[in-house]
Coordinates of C-alpha atoms and ligand atoms in Angstrom, one line a residue:
M1 CA 12.8 3.1 5.4
T2 CA 9.2 3.3 4.4
E3 CA 8.3 5.7 1.6
P4 CA 6.7 8.9 2.6
A5 CA 2.9 8.9 2.0
K6 CA 1.9 10.5 -1.2
P7 CA -1.3 12.5 -1.2
I8 CA -3.7 11.7 -4.0
I9 CA -6.4 14.1 -2.8
Q10 CA -5.4 17.5 -1.4
I11 CA -8.2 19.6 0.1
Q12 CA -7.0 23.1 0.6
N13 CA -8.9 25.7 2.6
V14 CA -12.2 24.4 1.2
S15 CA -15.5 26.0 2.3
K16 CA -18.9 25.4 1.0
R17 CA -21.9 27.7 1.8
F18 CA -25.5 27.0 0.9
G19 CA -27.1 30.5 1.4
K20 CA -26.6 31.2 5.1
V21 CA -25.6 27.6 6.0
T22 CA -21.8 26.9 6.1
A23 CA -21.7 23.2 5.4
V24 CA -17.9 22.9 5.1
D25 CA -15.8 25.5 6.9
N26 CA -12.2 26.0 5.7
V27 CA -11.1 22.3 5.6
S28 CA -7.6 21.4 4.7
L29 CA -6.5 17.8 4.6
D30 CA -4.6 15.3 2.5
I31 CA -5.7 11.8 1.6
N32 CA -2.9 9.5 0.7
A33 CA -2.7 7.2 -2.3
G34 CA -3.8 3.7 -1.4
E35 CA -5.3 4.4 2.0
F36 CA -8.8 3.7 3.3
F37 CA -9.9 7.1 4.5
V38 CA -13.1 7.6 6.4
L39 CA -14.9 10.9 7.0
L40 CA -16.8 10.5 10.2
G41 CA -19.3 12.8 11.8
P42 CA -22.8 13.3 13.0
S43 CA -25.7 14.0 10.7
G44 CA -25.4 17.4 9.1
C45 CA -21.7 18.0 9.9
G46 CA -20.9 18.4 6.2
K47 CA -19.1 15.1 5.4
T48 CA -21.3 14.3 2.4
T49 CA -20.9 17.8 1.0
L50 CA -17.1 17.3 1.3
L51 CA -17.3 14.0 -0.6
R52 CA -19.6 15.5 -3.2
M53 CA -17.1 18.3 -3.8
I54 CA -14.3 15.7 -4.4
A55 CA -16.6 13.9 -6.8
G56 CA -17.4 17.2 -8.5
F57 CA -21.2 17.2 -7.8
E58 CA -20.8 20.3 -5.7
L59 CA -18.3 23.2 -6.2
P60 CA -16.4 24.7 -3.3
T61 CA -17.4 28.3 -2.4
E62 CA -13.7 28.8 -1.5
G63 CA -10.5 26.9 -1.6
R64 CA -9.4 24.2 -4.0
I65 CA -9.3 20.4 -4.4
L66 CA -6.4 18.7 -6.2
I67 CA -6.6 15.0 -7.3
D68 CA -3.3 13.4 -8.3
G69 CA -1.7 16.9 -8.4
Q70 CA -4.3 18.4 -10.7
D71 CA -6.6 21.2 -9.7
M72 CA -10.2 20.0 -10.1
A73 CA -11.7 23.5 -10.7
G74 CA -13.8 23.4 -13.8
I75 CA -13.4 19.6 -14.2
P76 CA -16.8 17.9 -14.4
P77 CA -17.6 14.7 -12.4
N78 CA -17.3 12.3 -15.4
K79 CA -13.8 13.7 -16.2
R80 CA -12.4 13.2 -12.7
P81 CA -10.4 10.1 -11.9
V82 CA -12.9 9.1 -9.2
N83 CA -16.0 7.0 -9.0
M84 CA -18.8 7.2 -6.5
V85 CA -20.9 4.5 -4.9
F86 CA -24.1 5.9 -3.5
Q87 CA -25.9 5.2 -0.2
S88 CA -28.9 3.6 -1.9
Y89 CA -26.6 1.5 -4.1
A90 CA -28.8 2.3 -7.1
V91 CA -28.6 -0.5 -9.6
F92 CA -30.7 -0.6 -12.7
P93 CA -33.5 -3.1 -11.9
H94 CA -34.3 -4.0 -15.5
M95 CA -30.7 -5.0 -16.3
S96 CA -28.8 -8.2 -15.4
V97 CA -25.9 -7.9 -13.0
A98 CA -23.4 -8.2 -15.8
D99 CA -25.2 -5.4 -17.8
N100 CA -25.3 -3.2 -14.7
V101 CA -21.5 -3.6 -14.3
A102 CA -20.8 -3.2 -18.0
Y103 CA -22.9 0.0 -18.3
G104 CA -20.2 2.6 -17.5
L105 CA -17.7 0.8 -19.7
K106 CA -20.0 0.9 -22.7
I107 CA -20.7 4.6 -22.2
A108 CA -17.0 5.2 -22.1
G109 CA -16.7 3.4 -25.4
V110 CA -14.9 0.3 -24.3
K111 CA -15.3 -2.5 -26.8
G112 CA -17.0 -6.0 -26.5
G113 CA -14.2 -8.5 -25.5
E114 CA -12.6 -6.1 -23.1
V115 CA -16.0 -5.3 -21.5
K116 CA -16.6 -9.0 -20.9
D117 CA -13.2 -9.6 -19.3
R118 CA -13.4 -6.5 -17.1
V119 CA -16.9 -7.3 -15.9
A120 CA -15.9 -10.9 -15.0
E121 CA -12.9 -9.6 -13.2
A122 CA -14.9 -7.0 -11.2
L123 CA -17.5 -9.5 -10.3
E124 CA -14.8 -11.9 -9.1
L125 CA -13.3 -9.1 -7.0
V126 CA -16.6 -8.6 -5.1
K127 CA -17.2 -12.4 -4.8
L128 CA -20.0 -12.5 -7.3
G129 CA -18.3 -14.6 -10.0
G130 CA -21.0 -16.5 -11.8
F131 CA -23.8 -14.1 -10.8
G132 CA -23.7 -12.1 -14.1
E133 CA -27.0 -13.4 -15.5
R134 CA -29.0 -12.7 -12.4
M135 CA -31.4 -9.8 -12.1
P136 CA -31.0 -7.4 -9.2
D137 CA -34.3 -8.5 -7.6
Q138 CA -33.0 -12.0 -7.3
M139 CA -30.2 -10.8 -5.0
S140 CA -30.0 -9.9 -1.4
G141 CA -29.2 -6.4 -0.2
G142 CA -25.6 -7.3 0.5
Q143 CA -25.2 -8.8 -3.0
R144 CA -26.8 -5.7 -4.6
Q145 CA -24.3 -3.5 -2.7
R146 CA -21.5 -5.6 -4.2
V147 CA -22.9 -5.1 -7.7
A148 CA -22.8 -1.4 -7.1
L149 CA -19.2 -1.7 -5.9
A150 CA -18.3 -3.8 -9.0
R151 CA -19.9 -1.2 -11.2
S152 CA -17.5 1.4 -9.8
L153 CA -14.4 -0.8 -9.6
V154 CA -14.8 -1.9 -13.2
M155 CA -14.0 1.7 -14.2
R156 CA -10.6 1.4 -12.5
P157 CA -10.8 4.8 -10.8
K158 CA -7.8 6.2 -8.9
V159 CA -10.2 7.0 -6.0
L160 CA -13.4 5.3 -5.0
L161 CA -15.8 7.5 -3.1
L162 CA -18.4 5.7 -0.9
D163 CA -21.3 7.6 0.6
E164 CA -22.6 5.6 3.6
P165 CA -22.1 2.4 1.6
L166 CA -23.4 0.0 4.3
S167 CA -26.2 2.0 5.9
A168 CA -29.0 0.1 4.1
L169 CA -27.8 -3.3 5.4
D170 CA -28.7 -5.0 8.7
A171 CA -26.2 -5.0 11.6
K172 CA -24.8 -8.5 11.0
L173 CA -24.4 -8.1 7.2
R174 CA -22.9 -4.6 7.8
A175 CA -20.2 -6.0 10.1
Q176 CA -19.4 -8.7 7.5
M177 CA -19.2 -6.1 4.7
Q178 CA -16.9 -3.9 6.8
F179 CA -14.4 -6.7 6.7
E180 CA -15.0 -7.4 3.0
L181 CA -14.6 -3.7 2.1
S182 CA -11.3 -3.5 3.9
E183 CA -10.1 -6.7 2.3
L184 CA -11.2 -5.5 -1.1
Q185 CA -9.5 -2.2 -0.7
E186 CA -6.2 -3.9 0.2
K187 CA -6.5 -6.2 -2.7
V188 CA -7.2 -3.5 -5.4
G189 CA -5.0 -0.9 -3.8
I190 CA -7.3 1.9 -4.9
T191 CA -7.8 4.9 -2.5
F192 CA -11.2 4.5 -0.8
V193 CA -12.9 7.5 0.8
T194 CA -15.9 6.6 2.8
V195 CA -18.5 8.8 4.6
T196 CA -20.2 7.5 7.7
H197 CA -21.8 8.5 10.9
D198 CA -21.2 5.1 12.4
Q199 CA -18.1 5.1 14.6
D200 CA -17.7 1.3 14.6
E201 CA -17.7 1.2 10.9
A202 CA -15.1 3.9 10.8
L203 CA -12.8 2.3 13.4
S204 CA -13.0 -1.1 11.8
M205 CA -12.3 -0.1 8.2
A206 CA -10.2 3.0 8.1
C207 CA -6.4 3.5 7.8
R208 CA -7.1 7.1 8.9
I209 CA -10.2 8.9 10.0
G210 CA -11.1 12.6 9.7
V211 CA -13.7 13.5 12.3
I212 CA -15.9 16.3 11.1
N213 CA -17.8 18.6 13.4
K214 CA -19.9 21.5 12.2
G215 CA -18.1 21.6 8.9
E216 CA -14.6 21.6 10.4
V217 CA -12.0 18.8 11.0
A218 CA -12.1 18.0 14.7
Q219 CA -9.3 15.5 14.5
L220 CA -7.4 13.5 11.9
A221 CA -5.8 10.3 13.1
T222 CA -5.6 6.5 12.9
P223 CA -8.5 4.6 14.5
S224 CA -6.5 3.7 17.6
D225 CA -5.1 7.2 18.1
L226 CA -8.5 8.6 17.8
Y227 CA -9.9 6.3 20.4
E228 CA -7.0 6.4 22.8
Y229 CA -5.8 10.0 22.3
P230 CA -8.8 12.1 21.4
S231 CA -7.7 15.7 21.2
N232 CA -10.9 17.4 22.3
R233 CA -14.2 16.7 24.0
F234 CA -16.2 16.4 20.8
V235 CA -14.0 13.5 19.5
A236 CA -13.8 11.8 22.9
D237 CA -17.5 11.8 23.2
F238 CA -18.4 11.0 19.6
V239 CA -16.0 8.1 19.2
G240 CA -16.8 5.4 21.7
S241 CA -18.3 5.6 25.1
V242 CA -16.6 7.9 27.6
N243 CA -16.8 9.5 31.1
I244 CA -16.0 13.2 30.9
F245 CA -15.2 15.1 34.1
E246 CA -14.6 18.8 34.4
G247 CA -11.7 19.8 36.6
K248 CA -8.7 22.1 37.4
L249 CA -5.1 21.3 36.7
T250 CA -3.5 21.4 40.1
L251 CA -0.2 19.6 39.5
D252 CA 1.8 19.5 36.2
E253 CA 5.3 18.1 36.2
P254 CA 7.2 16.3 33.5
D255 CA 6.3 12.9 34.9
K256 CA 3.0 13.5 36.7
A257 CA 0.0 15.6 36.8
A258 CA -3.2 15.9 38.8
V259 CA -6.6 17.2 38.0
D260 CA -9.1 18.1 40.7
C261 CA -12.5 17.1 39.6
P262 CA -15.5 18.1 41.7
G263 CA -17.6 15.0 42.4
V264 CA -14.7 12.6 41.6
G265 CA -11.7 13.8 43.6
K266 CA -8.1 14.1 42.4
I267 CA -7.3 12.2 39.3
Y268 CA -3.6 11.4 38.8
L269 CA -1.7 11.0 35.6
N270 CA 1.7 9.5 35.2
H271 CA 2.8 12.2 32.7
G272 CA 2.8 15.9 32.4
V273 CA 0.2 17.7 30.3
T274 CA 1.9 21.1 29.9
G275 CA -1.2 23.1 30.5
P276 CA -1.4 26.4 32.5
H277 CA -1.5 25.8 36.2
G278 CA -5.1 26.1 37.5
A279 CA -6.5 25.8 34.0
D280 CA -10.0 24.4 33.5
V281 CA -9.6 21.1 31.8
W282 CA -11.6 18.0 31.1
I283 CA -10.7 14.4 31.8
A284 CA -11.9 11.7 29.5
L285 CA -11.9 8.2 30.9
R286 CA -13.2 5.2 28.9
P287 CA -15.5 2.8 30.9
E288 CA -13.4 -0.3 30.0
K289 CA -10.3 1.3 31.5
I290 CA -11.8 1.2 35.0
Y291 CA -11.4 -2.0 37.0
L292 CA -14.4 -2.8 39.2
H293 CA -13.4 -4.8 42.3
V294 CA -15.7 -7.6 43.4
P295 CA -16.8 -6.9 46.9
G296 CA -14.0 -7.6 49.4
E297 CA -11.3 -7.3 46.8
G298 CA -10.7 -3.6 47.0
K299 CA -8.5 -3.4 50.1
A300 CA -6.2 -6.1 48.8
V301 CA -5.8 -4.4 45.4
K302 CA -5.1 -1.1 47.1
A303 CA -2.5 -2.7 49.4
A304 CA -0.8 -4.4 46.4
A305 CA -0.6 -1.0 44.7
Q306 CA 1.1 0.7 47.6
D307 CA 4.4 0.5 45.8
A308 CA 3.2 2.7 43.0
P309 CA 0.7 5.0 44.6
D310 CA 1.0 7.4 41.6
G311 CA 0.5 4.6 39.2
Y312 CA -3.2 4.1 40.1
N313 CA -6.4 6.0 40.9
F314 CA -8.9 4.6 43.4
A315 CA -12.5 5.5 43.9
R316 CA -15.5 4.2 45.9
G317 CA -19.2 4.4 45.2
K318 CA -22.5 2.6 44.9
I319 CA -24.0 0.7 42.0
K320 CA -27.0 2.7 40.6
G321 CA -27.5 0.9 37.4
M322 CA -26.5 -2.3 35.6
S323 CA -27.0 -3.3 31.9
Y324 CA -26.1 -6.9 30.9
L325 CA -25.0 -6.7 27.3
G326 CA -23.8 -10.2 26.8
D327 CA -20.1 -9.7 26.2
I328 CA -19.9 -6.9 28.9
T329 CA -21.9 -5.6 31.7
L330 CA -22.2 -1.8 31.9
F331 CA -22.4 -0.3 35.4
E332 CA -23.5 3.2 36.4
I333 CA -21.9 4.0 39.7
E334 CA -22.5 7.0 42.0
L335 CA -19.1 8.0 43.5
D336 CA -18.9 8.9 47.2
D337 CA -18.1 12.5 46.1
G338 CA -21.3 12.6 44.0
A339 CA -20.4 12.2 40.3
R340 CA -21.6 9.3 38.2
I341 CA -19.2 7.1 36.4
R342 CA -19.8 4.4 33.8
V343 CA -17.7 1.3 34.1
S344 CA -17.8 -1.7 31.7
R345 CA -16.7 -5.2 32.8
P346 CA -16.1 -8.1 30.4
N347 CA -18.1 -11.2 31.2
L348 CA -15.2 -13.6 31.1
S349 CA -17.3 -16.4 32.6
R350 CA -21.0 -17.2 32.4
H351 CA -21.5 -16.1 36.0
D352 CA -19.6 -12.8 36.1
Q353 CA -22.8 -10.8 36.0
E354 CA -23.8 -12.4 39.3
D355 CA -20.9 -10.8 41.2
F356 CA -22.7 -7.5 41.6
T357 CA -26.2 -6.1 42.3
W358 CA -27.9 -2.8 42.6
D359 CA -26.8 -0.6 45.6
D360 CA -23.7 -2.7 46.2
R361 CA -20.9 -0.6 47.6
V362 CA -17.9 -1.0 45.3
S363 CA -14.4 0.2 44.8
M364 CA -12.6 0.6 41.6
H365 CA -9.2 1.6 40.2
W366 CA -7.7 2.8 36.9
R367 CA -4.2 3.3 35.8
A368 CA -2.6 6.7 35.8
D369 CA -2.0 6.5 32.1
S370 CA -5.7 5.9 31.3
P371 CA -7.3 9.3 31.7
V372 CA -6.8 11.8 28.8
V373 CA -6.6 15.5 29.7
L374 CA -8.5 17.6 27.2
L375 CA -7.9 21.4 27.0
G376 CA -11.0 22.1 24.9
Ligands
LIG401 P1 -26.0 13.3 6.8 O1 -25.1 12.2 7.5 O2 -27.3 13.6 7.5 O3 -26.1 13.1 5.3 P2 -23.8 15.2 6.5 O4 -22.8 15.2 7.6 O5 -23.4 14.4 5.3 O6 -25.2 14.7 7.1 P3 -24.3 17.3 4.7 O7 -25.3 16.5 3.9 O8 -23.0 17.5 4.1 O9 -24.1 16.7 6.1 O10 -24.9 18.7 5.1 C1 -24.2 19.7 5.8 C2 -25.1 20.9 6.0 O11 -25.4 21.5 4.7 C3 -26.5 20.6 6.5 O12 -26.9 21.6 7.4 C4 -27.4 20.5 5.3 O13 -28.7 20.8 5.6 C5 -26.8 21.6 4.4 N1 -26.9 21.3 3.0 C6 -26.4 20.2 2.3 N2 -26.7 20.2 1.0 C7 -27.5 21.3 0.8 C8 -28.1 21.9 -0.3 N3 -28.0 21.4 -1.5 N4 -28.8 23.1 -0.1 C9 -28.9 23.6 1.1 N5 -28.3 23.1 2.2 C10 -27.6 22.0 2.1

């Protein structure tokens, strides 16, 4: 049996108001010891304020925050078992890398030999062993970010708070650092809490993600659950690309359901959704879950699926837009019933993008377990 997860941070009914602005609105969530937790949300949703309250730089207007079981009310930032890495990865430009990393230890009164060992260990951890004598301006952006990480890790906090840690890096370096951060977190076993508005970053690094919308937790889930089972329209739309159709629930049995979507038609599901009959609902359908038939293939696919008519959904339409993105091609298709649907298709061979052109009549299908029914 696996041990039950132990919360190291408990956020209990926390709100934060700045004058008339409610930045954080009655948030309750637990962050477990040793997990990589990401707070994800659009600009202004309150995620940084939440992180700053954990760090102690802001105080909750209501509610309380416990770290390792201890109520943080009245405990200043430097007395909390946390350390924060800032967005701008501020390193002191006039100090060598080693002196930058040693700075916090010296302030904390750690003595000579131990400082040297811990600095060397922290630099090794972030793959900067041997860089101690360099000055920050002799390093790349990615390396400076690692110095900032080493400066925090050297303090051996229970929790490392990272505020948009990769936002200053270019896309390629960011992708590499996402791997490195996850690897590092696993190696040191410290709880990482990161704030980002970048969904790819969140999905690739997190054990769990808390999606924040307008100061509230919109959903708390693992990356794959968040993507595959979004619980509301905000999350479905914010995390990944998605088609959202409004409709009415017209059939709801334990093993099947149907939603009538104007502009699309009836969308079948192979499971019940236990919603009120006739309820207004939304269907979320990811573009990559839709299979686009090459011209002439549609009839054969439909015939082959005759044995399981409830297992698939079929639709027809006309290609109104195509974007070749290298690994995939993204299609915008106007369905015969009028709605527009986005479909992505992997380019498995070099010539796949030549299979289609604008205004082609196409058919498509998707499995009955692909759509997600959203009640709100
Ligand atoms: P971003 O990604 O842009 O940093 P965020 O999700 O981190 O956004 P917060 O910085 O937490 O959002 O801000 C949430 C809300 O609180 C915003 O409306 C912001 O303007 C407001 N806010 C944050 N800090 C203060 C402050 N010190 N004084 C007044 N309003 C503030």
